[in-house]
Coordinates of C-alpha atoms in Angstrom, one line a residue:
Chain A
X283 CA 6.1 17.0 -14.1
X284 CA 4.2 13.8 -13.4
X285 CA 6.0 10.5 -13.5
X286 CA 6.6 8.8 -16.8
X287 CA 3.8 6.2 -17.3
X288 CA 2.3 4.7 -20.4
X289 CA -1.1 6.0 -21.3
X290 CA -3.8 3.8 -20.0
X291 CA -5.1 2.7 -23.3
X292 CA -1.7 1.6 -24.5
X293 CA -1.3 -0.8 -21.5
X294 CA -4.8 -2.2 -22.0
X295 CA -4.3 -2.7 -25.7
X296 CA -1.0 -4.4 -25.0
X297 CA -2.8 -6.7 -22.5
X298 CA -5.5 -7.5 -25.0
X299 CA -2.9 -8.4 -27.5
X300 CA -1.1 -10.5 -24.9
X301 CA -4.3 -12.4 -24.2
X302 CA -4.9 -13.1 -27.9
X303 CA -1.3 -14.3 -28.5
X304 CA -0.7 -16.2 -25.3
X305 CA -1.7 -19.6 -26.6
X306 CA 1.0 -19.4 -29.2
X307 CA 3.7 -19.1 -26.6
X308 CA 2.7 -22.2 -24.7
X309 CA 4.7 -25.4 -25.3
X310 CA 3.3 -27.0 -28.4
X311 CA 1.3 -24.0 -29.3
X312 CA 1.3 -22.9 -33.0
X313 CA -0.6 -21.1 -35.5
X314 CA -3.0 -23.3 -37.6
X315 CA -3.6 -21.4 -40.8
X316 CA -4.5 -24.5 -42.9
X317 CA -8.0 -23.8 -44.1
X318 CA -8.6 -27.5 -44.5
X319 CA -8.0 -28.4 -40.9
X320 CA -11.6 -27.6 -40.0
X321 CA -10.4 -25.5 -37.1
X322 CA -12.3 -22.3 -37.0
X323 CA -9.7 -20.7 -34.7
X324 CA -6.1 -20.2 -35.9
X325 CA -4.5 -22.0 -33.0
X326 CA -3.2 -25.4 -32.5
X327 CA -5.2 -26.3 -29.4
X328 CA -2.9 -28.9 -27.9
X329 CA -1.8 -26.8 -25.0
X330 CA -4.5 -24.3 -24.9
X331 CA -5.7 -25.5 -21.5
X332 CA -2.3 -24.6 -20.2
X333 CA -2.8 -21.0 -21.5
X334 CA -6.2 -20.9 -19.7
X335 CA -4.4 -22.1 -16.6
X336 CA -1.9 -19.2 -17.0
X337 CA -4.8 -16.8 -17.1
X338 CA -6.4 -18.3 -14.0
X339 CA -3.2 -17.9 -12.1
X340 CA -2.6 -14.5 -13.6
X341 CA -5.8 -13.3 -12.0
X342 CA -4.8 -14.9 -8.7
X343 CA -1.4 -13.2 -8.8
X344 CA -3.0 -9.9 -9.9
X345 CA -5.1 -9.8 -6.7
X346 CA -2.1 -10.9 -4.5
X347 CA 0.0 -8.1 -6.1
X348 CA -2.6 -5.5 -5.3
X349 CA -2.0 -6.3 -1.6
X350 CA 1.7 -7.1 -1.6
X351 CA 3.0 -5.1 -4.5
X352 CA 0.9 -2.0 -4.1
X353 CA 0.1 -1.7 -0.4
X354 CA 3.1 -3.6 0.8
X355 CA 1.4 -6.3 3.0
X356 CA 2.3 -9.9 2.5
X357 CA -0.6 -12.3 2.8
X358 CA 0.6 -15.8 2.9
X359 CA -2.9 -17.2 2.7
X360 CA -4.4 -15.8 -0.5
X361 CA -5.1 -19.3 -1.7
X362 CA -8.1 -19.4 0.7
X363 CA -9.9 -16.9 -1.6
X364 CA -9.0 -18.9 -4.7
X365 CA -10.4 -22.0 -2.9
X366 CA -13.6 -20.3 -1.7
X367 CA -14.0 -18.9 -5.2
X368 CA -13.6 -22.4 -6.6
X369 CA -15.7 -24.3 -4.1
X370 CA -18.7 -22.0 -4.1
X371 CA -19.5 -22.5 -7.8
X372 CA -18.6 -26.2 -7.6
X373 CA -21.1 -26.8 -4.9
X374 CA -23.7 -24.6 -6.5
X375 CA -23.3 -26.4 -9.8
X376 CA -23.1 -29.9 -8.5
X377 CA -25.6 -29.5 -5.7
X378 CA -25.2 -30.8 -2.1
X379 CA -27.0 -32.4 0.8
X380 CA -25.7 -31.9 4.3
X381 CA -27.0 -32.2 7.8
X382 CA -25.5 -29.7 10.1
X383 CA -26.5 -28.9 13.7
X384 CA -29.9 -30.6 13.0
X385 CA -30.5 -28.6 9.9
X386 CA -30.9 -30.4 6.6
X387 CA -29.4 -28.3 3.9
X388 CA -30.1 -29.3 0.4
X389 CA -29.4 -27.8 -3.0
X390 CA -30.1 -29.4 -6.4
X391 CA -27.6 -29.3 -9.3
X392 CA -28.0 -26.1 -11.3
X393 CA -26.1 -24.7 -14.2
X394 CA -25.9 -20.9 -14.2
X395 CA -22.3 -19.8 -14.4
X396 CA -23.1 -16.2 -13.6
X397 CA -25.0 -16.9 -10.3
X398 CA -22.0 -19.1 -9.5
X399 CA -19.7 -16.1 -10.1
X400 CA -21.9 -13.9 -7.9
X401 CA -21.7 -16.6 -5.2
X402 CA -18.0 -16.9 -5.5
X403 CA -17.5 -13.2 -5.2
X404 CA -20.1 -12.9 -2.4
X405 CA -18.6 -15.5 -0.2
X406 CA -15.1 -14.2 -0.7
X407 CA -16.2 -10.7 -0.1
X408 CA -17.9 -11.6 3.2
X409 CA -15.1 -13.8 4.4
X410 CA -12.3 -11.3 3.4
X411 CA -14.2 -8.5 5.0
X412 CA -14.7 -10.3 8.4
X413 CA -11.1 -11.5 8.3
X414 CA -9.7 -8.1 7.5
X415 CA -11.7 -6.4 10.2
X416 CA -10.3 -9.0 12.6
X417 CA -6.6 -9.0 11.6
X418 CA -5.9 -5.5 10.2
X419 CA -6.1 -3.6 13.5
X420 CA -4.2 -6.3 15.3
X421 CA -1.3 -7.2 13.2
X422 CA 1.2 -6.1 10.5
X423 CA 4.4 -7.3 9.0
X424 CA 5.4 -10.9 9.7
X425 CA 2.4 -11.4 12.1
X426 CA 0.0 -10.4 9.4
X427 CA 1.5 -13.0 7.0
X428 CA 1.3 -15.7 9.7
X429 CA -2.3 -14.9 10.6
X430 CA -3.4 -15.0 7.0
X431 CA -1.6 -18.3 6.6
X432 CA -3.4 -19.7 9.7
X433 CA -6.8 -18.7 8.4
X434 CA -6.0 -20.2 5.0
X435 CA -5.3 -23.4 6.8
X436 CA -8.7 -23.2 8.5
X437 CA -10.3 -23.1 5.0
X438 CA -8.0 -25.8 3.8
X439 CA -9.0 -28.2 6.6
X440 CA -12.7 -27.4 6.2
X441 CA -12.5 -28.4 2.5
X442 CA -10.3 -31.4 3.4
X443 CA -12.3 -32.8 6.3
X444 CA -15.9 -31.9 5.7
X445 CA -16.3 -34.8 3.3
X446 CA -20.1 -34.7 3.3
X447 CA -20.1 -31.3 1.8
X448 CA -16.8 -31.0 -0.1
X449 CA -16.0 -34.6 -1.0
X450 CA -13.0 -34.4 1.3
X451 CA -9.6 -35.2 -0.1
X452 CA -11.1 -36.3 -3.5
X453 CA -13.0 -33.1 -3.9
X454 CA -15.8 -32.7 -6.4
X455 CA -15.7 -34.0 -9.9
X456 CA -17.9 -33.8 -13.0
X457 CA -18.8 -30.1 -12.7
X458 CA -20.5 -29.0 -15.9
X459 CA -19.2 -25.9 -17.6
X460 CA -21.7 -23.1 -17.7
X461 CA -24.0 -22.5 -20.7
X462 CA -23.6 -19.0 -22.3
X463 CA -26.7 -17.3 -23.4
X464 CA -27.2 -17.5 -27.2
X465 CA -24.6 -20.2 -27.7
X466 CA -24.9 -23.9 -28.0
X467 CA -25.2 -25.8 -24.7
X468 CA -21.8 -27.4 -25.0
X469 CA -20.0 -24.5 -26.6
X470 CA -17.6 -24.0 -23.6
X471 CA -16.7 -27.7 -23.6
X472 CA -14.2 -26.9 -26.4
X473 CA -10.8 -25.9 -25.0
X474 CA -10.3 -23.0 -27.4
X475 CA -13.8 -21.7 -26.6
X476 CA -13.1 -21.9 -23.0
X477 CA -9.9 -20.0 -23.5
X478 CA -11.7 -17.2 -25.3
X479 CA -14.3 -17.1 -22.5
X480 CA -11.5 -16.9 -19.9
X481 CA -9.6 -14.3 -21.8
X482 CA -12.7 -12.0 -22.0
X483 CA -13.3 -12.4 -18.2
X484 CA -9.6 -11.9 -17.5
X485 CA -9.5 -8.7 -19.6
X486 CA -12.4 -7.2 -17.7
X487 CA -10.8 -8.2 -14.4
X488 CA -7.4 -6.9 -15.4
X489 CA -8.9 -3.6 -16.6
X490 CA -10.7 -3.3 -13.3
X491 CA -7.5 -3.9 -11.4
X492 CA -5.7 -1.4 -13.5
X493 CA -8.3 1.2 -12.9
X494 CA -8.1 0.6 -9.1
X495 CA -4.3 0.7 -8.8
X496 CA -4.1 3.9 -10.8
X497 CA -7.0 5.6 -9.0
X498 CA -6.5 8.0 -6.1
X499 CA -7.3 4.9 -4.0
X500 CA -4.3 3.2 -5.5
X501 CA -2.1 6.1 -4.8
X502 CA -3.1 5.9 -1.1
X503 CA -2.1 2.2 -1.2
X504 CA 1.4 3.2 -2.5
X505 CA 1.6 5.7 0.3
X506 CA 0.8 3.0 2.8
X507 CA 3.5 0.8 1.3
X508 CA 6.1 3.5 1.4
X509 CA 5.4 5.0 4.8
X510 CA 2.3 4.0 6.8
X511 CA 3.0 6.4 9.6
X512 CA 3.4 9.4 7.3
X513 CA 0.0 8.5 5.7
X514 CA -1.6 8.3 9.1
X515 CA -0.3 11.7 10.1
X516 CA -1.5 13.2 6.9
X517 CA -5.0 12.3 7.9
X518 CA -5.6 9.0 6.1
X519 CA -7.7 6.4 8.0
X520 CA -5.0 3.8 7.4
X521 CA -6.8 0.8 8.7
X522 CA -9.8 1.4 6.6
X523 CA -7.5 1.4 3.5
X524 CA -5.8 -1.7 4.7
X525 CA -9.2 -3.5 5.0
X526 CA -10.4 -2.3 1.6
X527 CA -7.1 -3.3 0.0
X528 CA -7.4 -6.8 1.5
X529 CA -11.0 -7.2 0.4
X530 CA -10.4 -5.9 -3.1
X531 CA -7.3 -8.1 -3.5
X532 CA -9.3 -11.1 -2.5
X533 CA -11.9 -10.7 -5.3
X534 CA -9.4 -11.4 -8.1
X535 CA -8.4 -14.8 -6.8
X536 CA -12.1 -15.5 -6.4
X537 CA -12.7 -14.9 -10.1
X538 CA -9.6 -17.1 -10.8
X539 CA -11.1 -19.9 -8.6
X540 CA -14.4 -19.6 -10.4
X541 CA -12.7 -20.2 -13.7
X542 CA -10.4 -22.9 -12.3
X543 CA -13.4 -25.0 -11.2
X544 CA -14.9 -24.9 -14.7
X545 CA -11.6 -25.4 -16.4
X546 CA -10.8 -28.5 -14.6
X547 CA -14.5 -29.5 -14.1
X548 CA -13.3 -30.7 -10.7
X549 CA -11.9 -29.2 -7.6
X550 CA -10.0 -30.5 -4.6
X551 CA -8.6 -29.0 -1.4
X552 CA -5.2 -28.4 -2.9
X553 CA -6.6 -25.2 -4.3
X554 CA -6.6 -23.6 -0.9
X555 CA -3.3 -25.2 0.3
X556 CA -0.1 -23.6 1.5
X557 CA 1.4 -24.7 -1.8
X558 CA -0.9 -22.5 -3.8
X559 CA -0.5 -19.6 -1.4
X560 CA 3.3 -19.9 -1.8
X561 CA 3.1 -20.4 -5.6
X562 CA 1.4 -17.0 -6.1
X563 CA 4.1 -15.3 -4.0
X564 CA 6.7 -17.0 -6.3
X565 CA 4.9 -16.0 -9.5
X566 CA 4.7 -12.4 -8.3
X567 CA 8.3 -12.2 -7.3
X568 CA 9.4 -13.9 -10.5
X569 CA 7.4 -11.6 -12.7
X570 CA 8.1 -8.4 -10.8
X571 CA 6.3 -7.4 -7.6
X572 CA 4.6 -4.0 -7.6
X573 CA 4.7 -3.6 -11.4
X574 CA 1.3 -4.0 -13.1
X575 CA 2.1 -6.7 -15.6
X576 CA 4.9 -8.5 -13.6
X577 CA 2.8 -11.0 -11.7
X578 CA 0.9 -12.0 -14.8
X579 CA 4.2 -12.5 -16.6
X580 CA 5.3 -14.5 -13.6
X581 CA 2.3 -16.8 -13.9
X582 CA 3.2 -17.4 -17.5
X583 CA 6.8 -18.2 -16.9
X584 CA 6.0 -20.4 -13.9
X585 CA 3.6 -22.6 -15.9
X586 CA 5.8 -22.6 -19.0
X587 CA 8.8 -23.8 -17.0
X588 CA 6.8 -26.3 -15.1
X589 CA 5.3 -27.8 -18.3
X590 CA 8.4 -27.8 -20.5
X591 CA 10.7 -29.2 -17.8
X592 CA 8.2 -31.6 -16.1
X593 CA 8.0 -33.7 -19.3
X594 CA 11.8 -34.3 -19.3
X595 CA 12.7 -34.4 -15.7
X596 CA 10.7 -35.5 -12.7
X597 CA 12.6 -33.2 -10.4
X598 CA 11.2 -30.2 -12.2
X599 CA 10.6 -28.1 -9.1
X600 CA 14.4 -28.0 -8.6
X601 CA 14.7 -26.2 -12.0
X602 CA 12.0 -23.8 -11.0
X603 CA 13.7 -23.2 -7.6
X604 CA 17.0 -22.5 -9.4
X605 CA 15.4 -19.9 -11.7
X606 CA 13.7 -18.4 -8.6
X607 CA 17.0 -18.1 -6.7
X608 CA 18.7 -16.5 -9.7
X609 CA 16.0 -13.9 -9.9
X610 CA 15.9 -13.1 -6.2
X611 CA 19.7 -12.6 -6.2
X612 CA 20.2 -10.9 -9.5
X613 CA 17.0 -9.2 -10.3
X614 CA 14.9 -8.8 -7.2
X615 CA 12.5 -6.6 -9.2
X616 CA 11.6 -9.6 -11.3
X617 CA 11.3 -9.9 -15.1
X618 CA 9.2 -6.7 -15.5
X619 CA 11.6 -4.9 -13.1
X620 CA 14.5 -5.9 -15.3
X621 CA 12.8 -4.4 -18.3
X622 CA 12.2 -1.2 -16.4
X623 CA 15.9 -1.2 -15.6
X624 CA 16.8 -1.8 -19.3
X625 CA 14.7 1.2 -20.2
X626 CA 16.1 3.4 -17.5
X627 CA 19.8 2.5 -17.5
X628 CA 20.3 0.8 -20.9
X629 CA 20.9 -2.9 -21.3
X630 CA 24.7 -2.8 -20.8
X631 CA 24.5 -0.6 -17.7
X632 CA 21.8 -2.8 -16.2
X633 CA 24.0 -5.9 -16.5
X634 CA 27.0 -3.9 -15.0
X635 CA 24.8 -2.8 -12.1
X636 CA 24.4 -6.5 -11.2
X637 CA 28.1 -7.0 -10.6
X638 CA 29.6 -3.6 -9.7
X639 CA 28.8 -1.3 -6.9
X640 CA 30.6 1.5 -8.7
X641 CA 28.4 1.0 -11.8
X642 CA 25.3 1.3 -9.5
X643 CA 26.5 4.5 -8.0
X644 CA 27.4 5.9 -11.4
X645 CA 24.1 5.1 -13.0
X646 CA 22.2 6.3 -10.0
X647 CA 23.9 9.6 -10.1
X648 CA 23.1 9.9 -13.8
X649 CA 19.5 9.2 -12.9
X650 CA 19.5 11.8 -10.2
X651 CA 20.9 14.7 -12.2
X652 CA 17.9 15.5 -14.4
X653 CA 15.8 15.7 -11.3
X654 CA 18.1 18.3 -9.8
X655 CA 18.4 20.5 -12.9
X656 CA 16.9 24.0 -12.4
X657 CA 16.5 23.4 -8.7
X658 CA 16.5 26.3 -6.3
Chain B
X284 CA -13.7 36.4 32.8
X285 CA -16.2 37.1 30.1
X286 CA -19.6 35.6 30.4
X287 CA -20.0 34.2 26.8
X288 CA -17.8 31.2 26.2
X289 CA -14.9 32.6 24.2
X290 CA -13.1 30.8 21.4
X291 CA -10.4 28.8 23.0
X292 CA -7.5 31.1 23.9
X293 CA -5.1 28.2 23.7
X294 CA -4.1 25.8 21.0
X295 CA -3.1 23.0 23.3
X296 CA -3.7 22.4 26.9
X297 CA -2.4 19.5 28.9
X298 CA -3.4 18.4 32.4
X299 CA -1.1 16.2 34.4
X300 CA 0.3 14.8 31.2
X301 CA 2.6 11.9 32.0
X302 CA 4.3 9.2 29.9
X303 CA 6.5 6.5 31.4
X304 CA 8.7 4.1 29.7
X305 CA 9.4 1.1 32.0
X306 CA 9.1 3.3 35.1
X307 CA 11.1 6.2 33.6
X308 CA 8.9 9.3 33.3
X309 CA 9.9 10.9 30.0
X310 CA 7.1 13.4 30.5
X311 CA 6.2 14.0 34.1
X312 CA 3.0 15.6 35.2
X313 CA 3.0 18.4 32.7
X314 CA 0.1 20.9 32.9
X315 CA 0.5 23.7 30.5
X316 CA -1.4 25.9 28.1
X317 CA 0.1 26.7 24.8
X318 CA -1.5 29.9 23.5
X319 CA -2.7 30.3 19.9
X320 CA -0.6 31.9 17.3
X321 CA 3.1 32.6 17.2
X322 CA 6.1 30.4 17.2
X323 CA 6.3 28.4 20.4
X324 CA 9.6 26.7 20.8
X325 CA 10.5 23.9 23.2
X326 CA 14.1 23.6 24.2
X327 CA 15.9 21.4 26.7
X328 CA 18.8 19.1 27.0
X329 CA 18.8 15.7 25.4
X330 CA 16.4 13.4 27.2
X331 CA 14.3 16.3 28.5
X332 CA 11.2 14.8 27.0
X333 CA 10.6 17.2 24.1
X334 CA 10.0 14.6 21.5
X335 CA 7.9 12.5 23.8
X336 CA 5.8 15.6 24.6
X337 CA 5.4 16.1 20.8
X338 CA 4.4 12.5 20.4
X339 CA 1.7 12.9 23.1
X340 CA 0.3 16.0 21.5
X341 CA 0.2 14.5 18.0
X342 CA -1.1 11.1 19.2
X343 CA 1.9 8.9 18.2
X344 CA 2.0 7.8 21.8
X345 CA -0.9 7.4 24.3
X346 CA -0.2 9.1 27.6
X347 CA 0.2 7.0 30.8
X348 CA -1.8 9.6 32.6
X349 CA -3.4 13.0 32.1
X350 CA -5.2 14.6 29.2
X351 CA -4.5 16.6 26.0
X352 CA -7.0 19.3 24.9
X353 CA -7.0 20.9 21.5
X354 CA -9.1 24.1 21.4
X355 CA -11.4 23.0 24.3
X356 CA -11.7 19.5 22.9
X357 CA -10.3 16.5 24.8
X358 CA -8.3 14.7 22.1
X359 CA -6.4 12.3 24.5
X360 CA -7.9 9.2 22.9
X361 CA -8.0 10.4 19.3
X362 CA -6.1 8.6 16.6
X363 CA -3.4 10.6 14.8
X364 CA -5.4 10.7 11.6
X365 CA -8.3 12.3 13.4
X366 CA -6.1 14.8 15.0
X367 CA -4.7 15.6 11.5
X368 CA -8.2 16.2 10.3
X369 CA -8.7 18.7 13.2
X370 CA -5.8 20.7 11.9
X371 CA -2.9 19.3 13.8
X372 CA 0.0 18.5 11.5
X373 CA 3.5 17.3 12.4
X374 CA 6.9 16.6 11.0
X375 CA 9.3 14.2 12.5
X376 CA 12.8 14.3 13.9
X377 CA 13.9 11.7 11.3
X378 CA 12.7 12.8 7.9
X379 CA 9.4 11.1 7.2
X380 CA 8.4 11.2 3.6
X381 CA 7.4 8.8 0.8
X382 CA 10.9 8.0 -0.5
X383 CA 10.1 5.9 -3.5
X384 CA 7.4 8.2 -4.8
X385 CA 8.1 11.4 -6.8
X386 CA 8.1 14.8 -5.1
X387 CA 5.0 15.6 -6.9
X388 CA 3.2 12.5 -5.7
X389 CA 4.3 13.1 -2.2
X390 CA 2.6 16.5 -2.1
X391 CA -0.4 15.4 -4.1
X392 CA -1.0 12.6 -1.6
X393 CA -0.8 15.1 1.2
X394 CA -3.4 17.4 -0.5
X395 CA -5.5 14.4 -1.4
X396 CA -5.8 13.4 2.3
X397 CA -8.1 16.4 2.7
X398 CA -10.7 14.6 0.6
X399 CA -10.4 11.3 2.4
X400 CA -14.0 10.3 3.3
X401 CA -15.4 13.1 1.2
X402 CA -14.6 12.2 -2.4
X403 CA -14.9 8.8 -4.2
X404 CA -11.3 7.6 -4.4
X405 CA -12.0 5.2 -7.2
X406 CA -12.8 8.1 -9.6
X407 CA -10.1 10.3 -11.2
X408 CA -8.6 13.1 -9.2
X409 CA -10.2 15.7 -11.5
X410 CA -13.2 15.5 -9.2
X411 CA -11.2 16.7 -6.3
X412 CA -11.5 20.4 -7.1
X413 CA -8.1 22.1 -7.3
X414 CA -6.0 19.1 -6.2
X415 CA -3.3 19.8 -8.8
X416 CA -3.4 23.5 -8.5
X417 CA -3.0 23.3 -4.8
X418 CA -0.2 20.7 -5.1
X419 CA 1.7 23.0 -7.5
X420 CA 1.1 25.9 -5.1
X421 CA 2.7 24.1 -2.2
X422 CA 5.6 22.9 -4.4
X423 CA 6.3 26.5 -5.3
X424 CA 6.0 27.5 -1.7
X425 CA 8.7 25.1 -0.6
X426 CA 10.8 25.7 -3.6
X427 CA 10.7 22.2 -5.0
X428 CA 8.4 22.8 -8.0
X429 CA 11.3 22.4 -10.5
X430 CA 12.4 19.1 -9.1
X431 CA 8.9 17.7 -8.6
X432 CA 9.3 14.9 -11.2
X433 CA 12.2 13.3 -9.4
X434 CA 12.0 10.7 -6.6
X435 CA 11.9 12.1 -3.1
X436 CA 14.8 9.8 -2.1
X437 CA 17.1 11.6 -4.6
X438 CA 16.6 15.0 -3.0
X439 CA 19.2 16.5 -0.8
X440 CA 18.7 16.3 2.9
X441 CA 17.6 19.9 3.2
X442 CA 15.2 19.5 0.4
X443 CA 13.7 16.4 2.0
X444 CA 13.2 18.3 5.2
X445 CA 11.4 21.0 3.3
X446 CA 9.4 18.5 1.4
X447 CA 8.2 17.2 4.7
X448 CA 7.1 20.7 5.8
X449 CA 5.3 20.9 2.5
X450 CA 3.4 17.6 3.3
X451 CA 2.5 19.1 6.7
X452 CA 1.2 22.3 5.1
X453 CA -1.1 20.5 2.7
X454 CA -4.0 20.4 5.0
X455 CA -3.6 24.1 5.7
X456 CA -3.3 23.2 9.4
X457 CA -3.9 25.5 12.3
X458 CA -1.1 24.0 14.3
X459 CA 2.2 22.7 13.1
X460 CA 4.5 20.6 15.2
X461 CA 7.9 20.7 13.8
X462 CA 10.5 18.4 15.4
X463 CA 14.0 19.7 14.8
X464 CA 13.3 20.9 11.2
X465 CA 16.8 22.3 10.9
X466 CA 18.7 19.2 12.0
X467 CA 21.6 18.4 9.7
X468 CA 21.0 21.4 7.4
X469 CA 23.7 23.5 5.8
X470 CA 23.7 27.2 6.7
X471 CA 22.1 28.0 3.3
X472 CA 19.4 25.4 3.8
X473 CA 18.9 26.6 7.4
X474 CA 18.4 30.1 6.2
X475 CA 15.9 29.1 3.5
X476 CA 13.9 26.9 6.0
X477 CA 13.8 29.6 8.7
X478 CA 12.4 31.9 6.1
X479 CA 9.8 29.3 5.1
X480 CA 8.8 28.9 8.7
X481 CA 8.4 32.6 9.2
X482 CA 6.4 32.9 6.0
X483 CA 3.9 30.2 7.0
X484 CA 3.5 31.3 10.6
X485 CA 1.0 34.1 10.3
X486 CA -2.5 32.8 11.3
X487 CA -1.0 29.5 12.6
X488 CA 0.5 28.2 15.8
X489 CA 3.9 26.6 15.3
X490 CA 5.4 24.4 17.9
X491 CA 9.0 23.9 17.4
X492 CA 11.6 21.6 18.9
X493 CA 15.0 23.0 17.9
X494 CA 18.6 22.9 19.1
X495 CA 20.0 25.8 17.0
X496 CA 19.9 28.3 19.8
X497 CA 20.5 31.4 17.5
X498 CA 17.5 30.5 15.4
X499 CA 15.4 29.7 18.5
X500 CA 16.2 33.1 20.0
X501 CA 15.4 35.0 16.8
X502 CA 12.2 33.4 15.7
X503 CA 10.4 32.3 18.8
X504 CA 7.4 34.1 20.3
X505 CA 7.8 32.2 23.5
X506 CA 10.2 29.5 24.6
X507 CA 9.4 26.6 26.9
X508 CA 12.3 25.0 28.6
X509 CA 12.0 21.3 29.5
X510 CA 14.2 19.3 31.8
X511 CA 13.8 15.8 33.0
X512 CA 10.2 15.5 31.7
X513 CA 9.0 18.8 33.3
X514 CA 8.6 22.4 32.4
X515 CA 11.4 24.4 33.9
X516 CA 10.4 27.8 32.5
X517 CA 8.2 29.6 30.0
X518 CA 8.9 33.1 28.6
X519 CA 9.9 35.3 25.8
X520 CA 13.4 34.8 24.4
X521 CA 14.7 37.7 26.5
X522 CA 13.1 36.4 29.7
X523 CA 14.6 32.9 29.1
X524 CA 18.0 34.4 28.4
X525 CA 17.8 36.2 31.7
X526 CA 16.4 33.2 33.7
X527 CA 18.9 31.9 36.1
X528 CA 17.4 28.5 36.5
X529 CA 17.6 28.0 32.7
X530 CA 21.1 29.2 32.6
X531 CA 22.2 26.8 35.2
X532 CA 20.3 23.9 33.6
X533 CA 20.8 24.4 30.0
X534 CA 22.1 27.5 28.4
X535 CA 25.2 27.7 30.6
X536 CA 28.1 28.0 28.4
X537 CA 26.0 28.7 25.3
X538 CA 24.4 32.0 26.0

């Protein structure tokens, strides 16, 4: 009676397995089972920072997808939350001294990663809430995308221009990684350790996201995506849901930004640029918009292509563009969507559907029949 | 007039209700009381303003002038979702459902709307009382229980129209506004839907815009005839049939 979905724990176990195995699938990644290598973790750590990068962007895409994939609203400025989530901990950790409007603001360098996280989330929460209250009642569709982009540019130029606080174009360097309670002070300096730390944080965030999109709240988001007017006439306070979806979707890029700062131990204005806002759209579409794991797969594929091609060919974005075009034309539902199609229509039929309208009609009909059986 | 304030005798009341589109008055200075209970049908030629009138009552459009009252309460400035919470539900001329969701999810979302603002939506639905039982009940009521696992977009046209009535019923509304619920239906589907409307009408007020004149004559308590944005006549089916102005304007060759 209810739709076919995997049990929650299966999805979460699969995601945990994915997080553990991810480093092996990065270029240069391999198992290191030689007991004499002195490596306490069974990975070759050459590209493990790239795996960490994938997770950071997976979180970014996860938040973006909650808005675009689940509630159907395209924000073209989600990098602003990534950027705020990155700068807040960077400034908190490095300290700053600024004079603004006669006030002398001063903060000494500190090193508490969890307060940094609270700050990242807090600033993003506040900014996203104010922004959503401003734009949600006034815009939708393309205007919504344009306004989010405009506000992202505001954040971008603040980080770019306010050199005194943000270091301007050069950004902030030399940010110490946090110290975890009960572990040696430089434990997180090791790439593998930092990957483990990131994977644990990512798992918690992914599970939280999964909980949200499957909750009754998530169902309402799907209703908004499908038919906002119908939802409104059923008695849903549509704008309240749109504001909440916007704010919640901003928190995941904030967590991503927080990790990004510590991963690179540096941050610059690019993190909030149009390029990053666009990248997350690309990752999500590539992986499969609206599916749960799709955007995370997209982040993986994006970085894998970038890194394997970039070493051979300096025009690597062209390769990425080609892959993107192929997906948009042939598999608009993305990689995850293609797997759903294989499961639903079988592999051969899915390929036939790409090329023949008749095959599409035929397989749609076969799909429809079970639903009609035993009807009135 | 009794001394004590009685419960409103009407479902809707409008005063000088007007809606213009670029100077054209689609609904022109309509002051009318629609009594509680029964099937109240609005008929009229195309462009008479029936759907605009519906849109003003349900809040899809703000009026250019005038007021709308629902049971003594001025609802002129109320958002549609608030009107829905007061017990006003509507279906649309063009089927308005959640196409890419299953039939079950469609109805469940409609039932869940009753809990908006009352229950914590981040917790599982099992805290929302009889959500699933109520969903199943409505699915049986509209005859779509057996196909509830399929996507709404795969239903036949008639089943989709009935699904929309199901969505509208989920709040157990006092007033239903049904905009051409029979449009495009086969005779069998029409029959089933008319039966459904009659079954749900006791204890409710049903406002109907409909073109199928045989159905209108057989199920209406009263008929309101609209023409060029105004009310031409109100009466029982027999009165309307006998009304000369209506015959001239509308029924003409049909009756």
